[in-house]
Each structure stands twice: as C-alpha cells, then as structure tokens.
Short mmCIF file of C-alpha atoms and ligand atoms in Angstrom, two decimals:
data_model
loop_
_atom_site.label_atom_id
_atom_site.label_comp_id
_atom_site.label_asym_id
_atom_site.label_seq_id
_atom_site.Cartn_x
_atom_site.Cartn_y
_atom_site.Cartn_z
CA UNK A 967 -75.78 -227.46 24.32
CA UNK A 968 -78.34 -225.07 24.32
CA UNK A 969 -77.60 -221.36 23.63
CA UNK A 970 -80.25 -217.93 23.58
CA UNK A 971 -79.06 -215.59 21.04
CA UNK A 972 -80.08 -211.81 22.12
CA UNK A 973 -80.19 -209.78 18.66
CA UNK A 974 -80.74 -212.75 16.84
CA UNK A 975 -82.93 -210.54 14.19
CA UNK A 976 -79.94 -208.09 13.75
CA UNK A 977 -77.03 -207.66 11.43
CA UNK A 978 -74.58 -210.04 13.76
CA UNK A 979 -77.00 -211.78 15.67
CA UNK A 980 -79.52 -213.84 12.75
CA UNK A 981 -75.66 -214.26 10.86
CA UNK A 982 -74.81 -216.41 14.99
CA UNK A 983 -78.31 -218.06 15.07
CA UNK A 984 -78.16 -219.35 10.98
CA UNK A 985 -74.70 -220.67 11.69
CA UNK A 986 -76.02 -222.10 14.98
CA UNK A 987 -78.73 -223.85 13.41
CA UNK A 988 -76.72 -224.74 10.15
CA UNK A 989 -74.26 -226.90 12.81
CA UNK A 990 -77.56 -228.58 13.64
CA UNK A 991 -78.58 -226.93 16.59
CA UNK A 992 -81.72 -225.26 17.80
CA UNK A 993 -80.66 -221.96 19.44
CA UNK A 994 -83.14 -220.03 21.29
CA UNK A 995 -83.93 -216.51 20.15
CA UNK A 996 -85.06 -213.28 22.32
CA UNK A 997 -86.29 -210.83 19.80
CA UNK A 998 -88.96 -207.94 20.31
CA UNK A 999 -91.22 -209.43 17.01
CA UNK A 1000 -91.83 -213.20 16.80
CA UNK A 1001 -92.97 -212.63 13.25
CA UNK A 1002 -89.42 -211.24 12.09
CA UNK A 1003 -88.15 -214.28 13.86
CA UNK A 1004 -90.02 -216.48 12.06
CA UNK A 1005 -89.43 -215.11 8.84
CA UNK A 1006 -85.46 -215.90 9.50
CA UNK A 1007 -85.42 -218.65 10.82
CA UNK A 1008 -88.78 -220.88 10.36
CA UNK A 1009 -89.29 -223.09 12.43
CA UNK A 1010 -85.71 -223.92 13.59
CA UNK A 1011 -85.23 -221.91 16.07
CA UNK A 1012 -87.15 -221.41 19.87
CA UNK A 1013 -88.88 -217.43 19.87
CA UNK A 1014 -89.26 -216.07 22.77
CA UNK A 1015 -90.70 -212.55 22.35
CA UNK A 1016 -89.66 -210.03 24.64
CA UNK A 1017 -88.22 -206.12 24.94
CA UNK A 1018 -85.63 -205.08 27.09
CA UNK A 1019 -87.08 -201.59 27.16
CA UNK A 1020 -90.76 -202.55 28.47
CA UNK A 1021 -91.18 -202.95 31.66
CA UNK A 1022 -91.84 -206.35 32.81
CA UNK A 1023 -90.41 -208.12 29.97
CA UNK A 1024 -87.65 -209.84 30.98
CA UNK A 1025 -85.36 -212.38 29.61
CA UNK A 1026 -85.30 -214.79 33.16
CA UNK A 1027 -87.85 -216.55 31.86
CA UNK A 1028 -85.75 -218.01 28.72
CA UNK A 1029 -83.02 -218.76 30.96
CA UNK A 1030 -84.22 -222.47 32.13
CA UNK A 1031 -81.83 -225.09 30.14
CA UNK A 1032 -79.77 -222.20 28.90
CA UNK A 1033 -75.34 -223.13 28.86
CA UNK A 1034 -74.37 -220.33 26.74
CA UNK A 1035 -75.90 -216.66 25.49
CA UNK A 1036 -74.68 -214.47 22.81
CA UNK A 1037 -75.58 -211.34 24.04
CA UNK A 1038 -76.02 -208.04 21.90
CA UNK A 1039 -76.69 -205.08 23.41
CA UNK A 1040 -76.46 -201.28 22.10
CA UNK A 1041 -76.89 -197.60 23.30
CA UNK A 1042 -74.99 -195.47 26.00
CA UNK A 1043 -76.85 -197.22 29.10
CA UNK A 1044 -76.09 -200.73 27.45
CA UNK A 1045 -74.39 -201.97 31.05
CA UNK A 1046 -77.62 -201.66 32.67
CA UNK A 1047 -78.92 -204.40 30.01
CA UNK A 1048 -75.43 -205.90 30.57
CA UNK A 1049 -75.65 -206.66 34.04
CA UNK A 1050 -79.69 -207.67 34.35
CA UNK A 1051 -78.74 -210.54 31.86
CA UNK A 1052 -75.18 -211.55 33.55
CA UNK A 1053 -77.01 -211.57 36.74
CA UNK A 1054 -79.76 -213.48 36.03
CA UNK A 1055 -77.80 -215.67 33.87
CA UNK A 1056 -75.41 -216.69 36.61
CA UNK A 1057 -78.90 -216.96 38.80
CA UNK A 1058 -80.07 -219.32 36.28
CA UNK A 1059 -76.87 -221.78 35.93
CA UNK A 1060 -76.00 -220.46 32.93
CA UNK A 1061 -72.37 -221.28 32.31
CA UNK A 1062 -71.44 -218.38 29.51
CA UNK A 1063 -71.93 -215.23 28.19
CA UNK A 1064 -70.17 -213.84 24.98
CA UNK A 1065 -70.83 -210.23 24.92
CA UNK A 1066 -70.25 -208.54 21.19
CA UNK A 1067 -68.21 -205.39 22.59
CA UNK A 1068 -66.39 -203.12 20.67
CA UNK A 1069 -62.41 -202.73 20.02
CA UNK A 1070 -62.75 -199.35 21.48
CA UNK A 1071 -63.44 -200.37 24.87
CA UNK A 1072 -59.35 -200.14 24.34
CA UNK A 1073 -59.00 -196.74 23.53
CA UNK A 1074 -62.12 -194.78 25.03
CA UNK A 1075 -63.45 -193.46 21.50
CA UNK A 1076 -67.06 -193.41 19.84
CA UNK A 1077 -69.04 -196.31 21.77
CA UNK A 1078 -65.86 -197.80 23.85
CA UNK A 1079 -67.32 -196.41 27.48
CA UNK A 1080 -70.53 -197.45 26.81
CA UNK A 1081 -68.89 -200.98 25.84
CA UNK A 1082 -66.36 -201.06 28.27
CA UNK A 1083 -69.38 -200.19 31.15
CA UNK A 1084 -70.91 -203.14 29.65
CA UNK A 1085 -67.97 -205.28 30.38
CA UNK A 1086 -67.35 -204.63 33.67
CA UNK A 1087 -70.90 -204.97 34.78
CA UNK A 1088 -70.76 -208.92 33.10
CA UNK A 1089 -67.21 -209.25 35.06
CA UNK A 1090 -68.92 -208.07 37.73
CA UNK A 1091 -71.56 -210.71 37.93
CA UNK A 1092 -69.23 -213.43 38.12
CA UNK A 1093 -70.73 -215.15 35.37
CA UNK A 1094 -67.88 -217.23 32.78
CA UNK A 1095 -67.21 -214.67 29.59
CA UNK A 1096 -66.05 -213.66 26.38
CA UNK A 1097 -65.71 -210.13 25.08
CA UNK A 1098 -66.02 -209.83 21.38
CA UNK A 1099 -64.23 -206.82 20.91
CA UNK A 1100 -65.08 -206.14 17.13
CA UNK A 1101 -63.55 -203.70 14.82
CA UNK A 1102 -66.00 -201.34 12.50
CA UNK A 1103 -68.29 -203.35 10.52
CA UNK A 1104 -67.99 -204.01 6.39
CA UNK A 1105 -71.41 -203.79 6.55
CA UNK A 1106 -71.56 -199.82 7.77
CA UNK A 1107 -70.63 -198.85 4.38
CA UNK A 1108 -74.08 -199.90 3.31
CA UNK A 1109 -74.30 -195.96 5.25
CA UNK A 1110 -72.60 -194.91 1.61
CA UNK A 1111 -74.93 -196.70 -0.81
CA UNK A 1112 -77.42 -193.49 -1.79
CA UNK A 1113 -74.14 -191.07 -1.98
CA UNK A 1114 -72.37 -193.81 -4.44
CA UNK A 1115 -75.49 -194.40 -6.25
CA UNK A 1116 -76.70 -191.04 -7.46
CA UNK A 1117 -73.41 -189.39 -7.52
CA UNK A 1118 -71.04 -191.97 -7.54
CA UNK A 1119 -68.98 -190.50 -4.15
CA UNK A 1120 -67.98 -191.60 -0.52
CA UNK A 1121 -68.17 -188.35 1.89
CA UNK A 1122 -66.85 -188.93 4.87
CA UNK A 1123 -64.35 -187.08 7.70
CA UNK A 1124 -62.04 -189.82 7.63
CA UNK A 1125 -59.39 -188.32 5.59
CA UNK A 1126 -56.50 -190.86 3.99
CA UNK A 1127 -57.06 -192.18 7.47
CA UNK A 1128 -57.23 -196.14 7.85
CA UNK A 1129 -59.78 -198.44 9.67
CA UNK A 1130 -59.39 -202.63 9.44
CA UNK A 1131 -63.38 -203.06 8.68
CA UNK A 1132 -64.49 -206.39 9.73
CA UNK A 1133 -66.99 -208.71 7.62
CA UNK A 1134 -69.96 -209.35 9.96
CA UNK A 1135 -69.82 -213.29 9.11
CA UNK A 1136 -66.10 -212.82 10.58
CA UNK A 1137 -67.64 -212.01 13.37
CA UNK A 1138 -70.58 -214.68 13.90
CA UNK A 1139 -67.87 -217.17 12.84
CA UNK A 1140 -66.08 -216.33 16.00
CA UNK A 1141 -68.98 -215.24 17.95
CA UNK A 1142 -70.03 -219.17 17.51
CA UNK A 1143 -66.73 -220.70 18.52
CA UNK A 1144 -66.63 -218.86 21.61
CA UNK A 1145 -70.30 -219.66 22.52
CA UNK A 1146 -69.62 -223.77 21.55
CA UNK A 1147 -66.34 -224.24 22.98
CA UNK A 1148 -64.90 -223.21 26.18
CA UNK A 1149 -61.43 -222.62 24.99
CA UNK A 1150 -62.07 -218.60 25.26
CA UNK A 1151 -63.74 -218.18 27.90
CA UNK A 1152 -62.54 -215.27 30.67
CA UNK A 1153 -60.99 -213.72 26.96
CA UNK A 1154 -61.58 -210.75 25.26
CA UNK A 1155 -60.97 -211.53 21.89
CA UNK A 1156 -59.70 -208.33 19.43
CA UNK A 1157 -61.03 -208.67 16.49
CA UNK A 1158 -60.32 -206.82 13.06
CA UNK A 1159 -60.12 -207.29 9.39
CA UNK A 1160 -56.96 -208.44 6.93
CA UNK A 1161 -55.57 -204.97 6.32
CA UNK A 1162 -56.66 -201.26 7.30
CA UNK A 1163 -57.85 -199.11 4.74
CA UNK A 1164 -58.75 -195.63 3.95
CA UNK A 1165 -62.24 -194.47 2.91
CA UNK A 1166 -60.75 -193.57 -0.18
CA UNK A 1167 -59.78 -196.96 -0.85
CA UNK A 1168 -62.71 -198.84 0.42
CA UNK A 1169 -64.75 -196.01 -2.07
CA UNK A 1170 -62.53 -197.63 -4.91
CA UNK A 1171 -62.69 -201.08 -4.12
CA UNK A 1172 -66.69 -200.16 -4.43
CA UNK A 1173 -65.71 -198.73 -7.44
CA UNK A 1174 -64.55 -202.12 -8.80
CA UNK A 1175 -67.23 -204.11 -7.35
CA UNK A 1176 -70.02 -202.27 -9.54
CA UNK A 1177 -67.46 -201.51 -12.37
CA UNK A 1178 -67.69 -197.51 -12.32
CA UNK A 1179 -65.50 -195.33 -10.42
CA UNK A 1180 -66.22 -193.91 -7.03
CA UNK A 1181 -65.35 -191.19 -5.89
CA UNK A 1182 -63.99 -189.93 -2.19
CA UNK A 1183 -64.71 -186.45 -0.83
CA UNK A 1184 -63.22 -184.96 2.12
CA UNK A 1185 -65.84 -182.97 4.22
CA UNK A 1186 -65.46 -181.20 7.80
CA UNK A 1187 -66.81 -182.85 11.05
CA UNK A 1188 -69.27 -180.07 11.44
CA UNK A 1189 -70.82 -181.43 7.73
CA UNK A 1190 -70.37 -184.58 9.06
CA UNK A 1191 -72.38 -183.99 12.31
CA UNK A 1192 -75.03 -182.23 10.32
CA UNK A 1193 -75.05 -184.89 7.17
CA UNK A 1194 -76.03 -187.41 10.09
CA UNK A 1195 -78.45 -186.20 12.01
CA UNK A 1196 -80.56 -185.98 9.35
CA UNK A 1197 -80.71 -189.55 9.36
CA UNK A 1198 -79.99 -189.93 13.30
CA UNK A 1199 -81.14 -187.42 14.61
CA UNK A 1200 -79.36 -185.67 17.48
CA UNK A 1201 -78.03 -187.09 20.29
CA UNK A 1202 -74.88 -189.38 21.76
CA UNK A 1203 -74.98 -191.88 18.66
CA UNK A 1204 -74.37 -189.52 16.37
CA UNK A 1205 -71.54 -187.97 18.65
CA UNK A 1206 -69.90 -191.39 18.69
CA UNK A 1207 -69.90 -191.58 15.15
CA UNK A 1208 -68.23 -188.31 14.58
CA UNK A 1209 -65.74 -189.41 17.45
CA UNK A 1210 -65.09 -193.03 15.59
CA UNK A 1211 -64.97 -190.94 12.32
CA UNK A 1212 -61.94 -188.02 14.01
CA UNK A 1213 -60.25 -190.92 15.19
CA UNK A 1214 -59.88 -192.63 11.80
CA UNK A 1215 -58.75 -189.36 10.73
CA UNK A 1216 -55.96 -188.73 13.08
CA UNK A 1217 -54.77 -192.58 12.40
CA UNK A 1218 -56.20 -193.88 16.34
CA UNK A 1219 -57.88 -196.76 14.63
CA UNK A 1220 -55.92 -199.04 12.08
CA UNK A 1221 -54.93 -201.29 14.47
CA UNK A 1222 -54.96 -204.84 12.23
CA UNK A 1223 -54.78 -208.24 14.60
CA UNK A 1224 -54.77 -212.02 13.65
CA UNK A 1225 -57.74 -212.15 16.00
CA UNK A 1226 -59.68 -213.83 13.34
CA UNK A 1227 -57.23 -216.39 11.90
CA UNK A 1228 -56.33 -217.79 15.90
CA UNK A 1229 -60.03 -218.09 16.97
CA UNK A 1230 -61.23 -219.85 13.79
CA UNK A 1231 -58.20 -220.98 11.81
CA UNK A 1232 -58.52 -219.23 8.69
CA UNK A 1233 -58.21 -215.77 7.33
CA UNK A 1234 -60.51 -212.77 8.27
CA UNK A 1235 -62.60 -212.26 4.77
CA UNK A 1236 -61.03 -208.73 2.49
CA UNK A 1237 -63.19 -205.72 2.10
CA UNK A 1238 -62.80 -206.65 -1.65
CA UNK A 1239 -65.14 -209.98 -0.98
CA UNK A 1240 -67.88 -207.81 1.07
CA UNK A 1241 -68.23 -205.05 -1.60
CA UNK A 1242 -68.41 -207.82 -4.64
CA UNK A 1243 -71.04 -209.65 -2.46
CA UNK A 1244 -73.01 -205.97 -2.01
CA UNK A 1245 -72.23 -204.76 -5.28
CA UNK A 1246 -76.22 -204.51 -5.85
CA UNK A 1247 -76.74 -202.31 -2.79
CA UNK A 1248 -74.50 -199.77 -4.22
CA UNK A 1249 -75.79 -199.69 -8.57
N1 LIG B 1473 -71.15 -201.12 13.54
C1 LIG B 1473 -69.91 -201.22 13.97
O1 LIG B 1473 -68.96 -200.82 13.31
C2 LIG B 1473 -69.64 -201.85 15.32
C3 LIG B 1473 -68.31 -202.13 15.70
C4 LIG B 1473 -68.08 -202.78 16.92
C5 LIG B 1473 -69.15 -203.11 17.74
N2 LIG B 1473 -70.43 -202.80 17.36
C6 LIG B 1473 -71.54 -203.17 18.23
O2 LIG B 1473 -72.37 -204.11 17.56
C7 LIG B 1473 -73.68 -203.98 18.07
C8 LIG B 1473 -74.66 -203.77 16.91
O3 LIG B 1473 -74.71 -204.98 16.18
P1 LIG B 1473 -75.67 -205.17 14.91
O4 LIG B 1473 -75.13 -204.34 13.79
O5 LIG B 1473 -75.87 -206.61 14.67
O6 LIG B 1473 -77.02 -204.47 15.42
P2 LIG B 1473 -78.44 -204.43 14.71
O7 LIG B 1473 -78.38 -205.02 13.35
O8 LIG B 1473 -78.94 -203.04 14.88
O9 LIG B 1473 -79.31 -205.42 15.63
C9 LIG B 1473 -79.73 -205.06 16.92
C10 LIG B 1473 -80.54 -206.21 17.47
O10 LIG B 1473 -80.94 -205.90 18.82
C11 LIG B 1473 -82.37 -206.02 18.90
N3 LIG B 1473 -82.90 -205.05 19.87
C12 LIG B 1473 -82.80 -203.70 19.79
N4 LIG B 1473 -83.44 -203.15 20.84
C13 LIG B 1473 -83.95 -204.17 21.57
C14 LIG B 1473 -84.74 -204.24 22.76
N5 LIG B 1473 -85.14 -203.13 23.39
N6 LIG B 1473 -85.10 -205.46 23.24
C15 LIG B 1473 -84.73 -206.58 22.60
N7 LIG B 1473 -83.97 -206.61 21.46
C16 LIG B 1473 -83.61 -205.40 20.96
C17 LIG B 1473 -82.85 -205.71 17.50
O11 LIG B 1473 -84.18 -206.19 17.32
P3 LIG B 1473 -85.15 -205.66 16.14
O12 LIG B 1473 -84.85 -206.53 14.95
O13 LIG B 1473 -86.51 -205.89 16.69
O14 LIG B 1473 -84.83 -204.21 15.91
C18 LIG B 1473 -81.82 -206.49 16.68
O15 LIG B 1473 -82.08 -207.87 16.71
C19 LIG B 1473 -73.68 -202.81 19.05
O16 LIG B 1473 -73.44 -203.29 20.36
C20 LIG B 1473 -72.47 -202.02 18.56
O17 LIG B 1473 -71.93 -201.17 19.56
C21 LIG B 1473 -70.70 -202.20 16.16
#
C-alpha cells in the first residue's frame, strides 16, 4: 500500500511517516522544504515539495498510486485545505483519508469549528474516512519549558481544572492503524490519554521528572491572552487557546476514553512517561 503523509515534517506527522517506514514501507511525503524532509527521513521516504498556501502548488500531482493519506491540516480556514485534498483524492482513486481532527469538534471549543468544518467538507467529498479526533497534546507543555526553567513555575488559566493530554506517539500509533487497515474507516475515533489531570499536577509530575519542584500559578485569562500574544501574536489562535484554556477551567474537557487501548491494543502512554522522556527540555 502506498500512503502520502501531509505534515510529515511536523510534531504528529514525521512520528506517522518514521513508524510508516519502520513497518517497512516507503510513504510519500508533501512538505513545503525537501531539505527538512530529507534530514528526517533520508532517503526512505518519496518528497514531494509543495505549499498549500502558494498558488499553483497543489498536491494532485502526488496523488497517482496513492490508497491512503494522512492528512494534517491547521488554521481557522483548514476545510478549504480539507476539501481540495478529499476532492482530488476521491478524483484520483484514492481509497482513504484519515484526517487528525480534534476532540473538540464535540463540544464547539478552541479549534473544534474549524475541525469540525474540516470534517464535513471530507464527508462531503465522498471519499472513505477516519477522523482522528485527538485530545490536547503531551507535547504542548513543551509551551512551559522557559517558565519551569528560570523560575521553576507552570502559569496557566486552567485552574485545578483537568485535561487527559495525549502522547503524540499515541497518536501516530493510531493514526497508522487507521491508514493500514480498513477496520476504521467511516469512524471518528476519540482519542485521549490514561487519566485527566490538572496543570498543577502535570507541573509536579515535571517536577519529578527533573528532580526539583515546580511550581503552579493561577493567572487571569486577560494575563493569559496577553502572556500569549507575545509569542502568537494576535489573532483567532490565540483566542482558541484561551477558549481551550476557560474550558479546562470550568471542567468542559477531562473527558478520558479507551480510544487508545481499542484501536491499538495496549494502553495510551502516562503523562509521567512524556515528562521523564523531556525532562531535558525543561532543566
Ligand atoms: N496541540 C494540540 O493539543 C492539538 C489537539 C488536537 C488536535 N490538534 C491538531 O493537530 C494539528 C497540529 O499537529 P502538529 O502538532 O503535528 O503540527 P505541527 O508540528 O505544527 O506540524 C504542522 C505540519 O504542517 C506543515 N504545513 C504547515 N503549513 C503548510 C502549508 N502551507 N503547506 C504544506 N504543509 C504545511 C508543516 O510544515 P513545516 O515543517 O514546513 O512547517 C508541518 O509539517 C492541528 O490540526 C491541530 O488543530 C492539536
């Protein structure tokens, strides 16, 4: 089988293509720099450079021999991306897409609309599915790594409440079964990790990790706003954020499923794992 991997030099997507290529395939990759490619993957992978945000540079052209795509996509107009590549996909003969969506296309908060826009455009096309529908990533508190580092404290909006973080190889692992079998397919798949904690806790677990305590601080979601546009600047990301972050707060997002364990047979990975695994991101 041959599958194109779309955000293959991301967080989630190189995590897909490595396990793709560790199972002895040869995935295709779209990615906007060859060279970063390369650097992944060598020579075990097929590059096809392109941008979805130039014009002209489309993906049809990978399509030829294509079954299955893992498809990453980001950004409030994310459908529009969503539907060119279901489109032309199903155009092509493609027989699957599995779309890395969010868990709040469920509940409407932070990047849920965009997500769930996203989704219907790919149902729309007709083409075969699967809906990833991740919970937060581990990986976002790498966000907390300068706070924790020079004065050994998680600030955050979040209150005591709790959020089911997910380990981004959780996700590829998944992501890869759905794209090599077809036992999913027409599925979204709710995805989360073992147990939902607070920021406070995660902070701690950190703590452990690095073997110094960390600290939580509660701050206001104006300070929140303003703490991140510094680094995102202004605009609907950042309102997302502060809408995912509320959300934890008022105790809308610890929903925990055994999304993980029925998709791959074993248990999604603890937040304990990810922070003793990044425990040099945060000294
Ligand atoms: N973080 C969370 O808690 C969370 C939870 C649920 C769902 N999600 C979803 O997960 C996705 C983000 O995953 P991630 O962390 O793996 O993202 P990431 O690390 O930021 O990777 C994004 C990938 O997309 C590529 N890309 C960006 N713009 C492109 C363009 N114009 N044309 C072609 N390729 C482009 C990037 O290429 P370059 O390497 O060239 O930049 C990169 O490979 C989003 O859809 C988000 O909504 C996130």
């Amino acid at each position: 089988m041959k599958h194109l991997i779309v955000g293959a030099t991301g967080n989630i997507g190189s995590r897909v293509t490595r396990r793709l290529v560790e199972s002895g395939a040869r995935p295709s990759v779209f990615v906007r720099s060859a060279n970063k490619a390369r650097a992944l993957f060598g020579d075990h992978v097929d590059i096809h450079a392109g941008d979805f945000d130039k014009p002209g540079s489309s993906l049809t052209a990978t399509l030829a021999g294509v079954d299955s795509i893992f498809l990453l996509t980001d950004g409030p107009d994310l459908e529009q991306r969503d539907r060119a590549v279901s489109f032309a996909a199903r155009h092509a003969g493609v027989r699957h897409v599995v779309k890395l969506s969010t868990l709040d296309v469920r509940n409407g908060i932070g990047t849920g609309p965009w997500h769930a826009r996203g989704e219907d455009a790919i149902r729309g096309s007709g083409m075969a599915f699967t809906f990833i529908q991740a919970a937060g990533f581990m990986s976002n508190a790498l966000g907390w790594s300068q706070s924790i580092r020079h004065a050994g404290l998680l600030r955050s909006s979040t209150g005591s409440g709790k959020i089911a973080f997910i380990h981004p190889d959780d996700i590829a692992a998944v992501a890869v079964t759905a794209l090599t079998s077809r036992d999913h397919d027409g599925q979204a798949l709710v995805i989360t990790g073992p147990e939902a904690l607070s920021y406070g806790e995660m902070a701690a677990t950190i703590g452990r990790a690095i073997g110094k305590p960390v600290g939580f601080e509660q701050i206001s979601d104006r300070q929140a706003y303003t703490d991140t546009i510094e680094w995102a600047g202004e605009g609907p990301y950042v309102d997302a954020l502060v809408g995912i972050w509320r959300a934890v707060r008022e105790g809308r997002l610890d929903t925990v499923t055994d999304g993980v364990q029925r998709v791959t047979g074993r248990e999604p990975i603890p937040f304990a794992q990810w922070a003793a695994e990044n425990a040099a991101s945060f000294q």
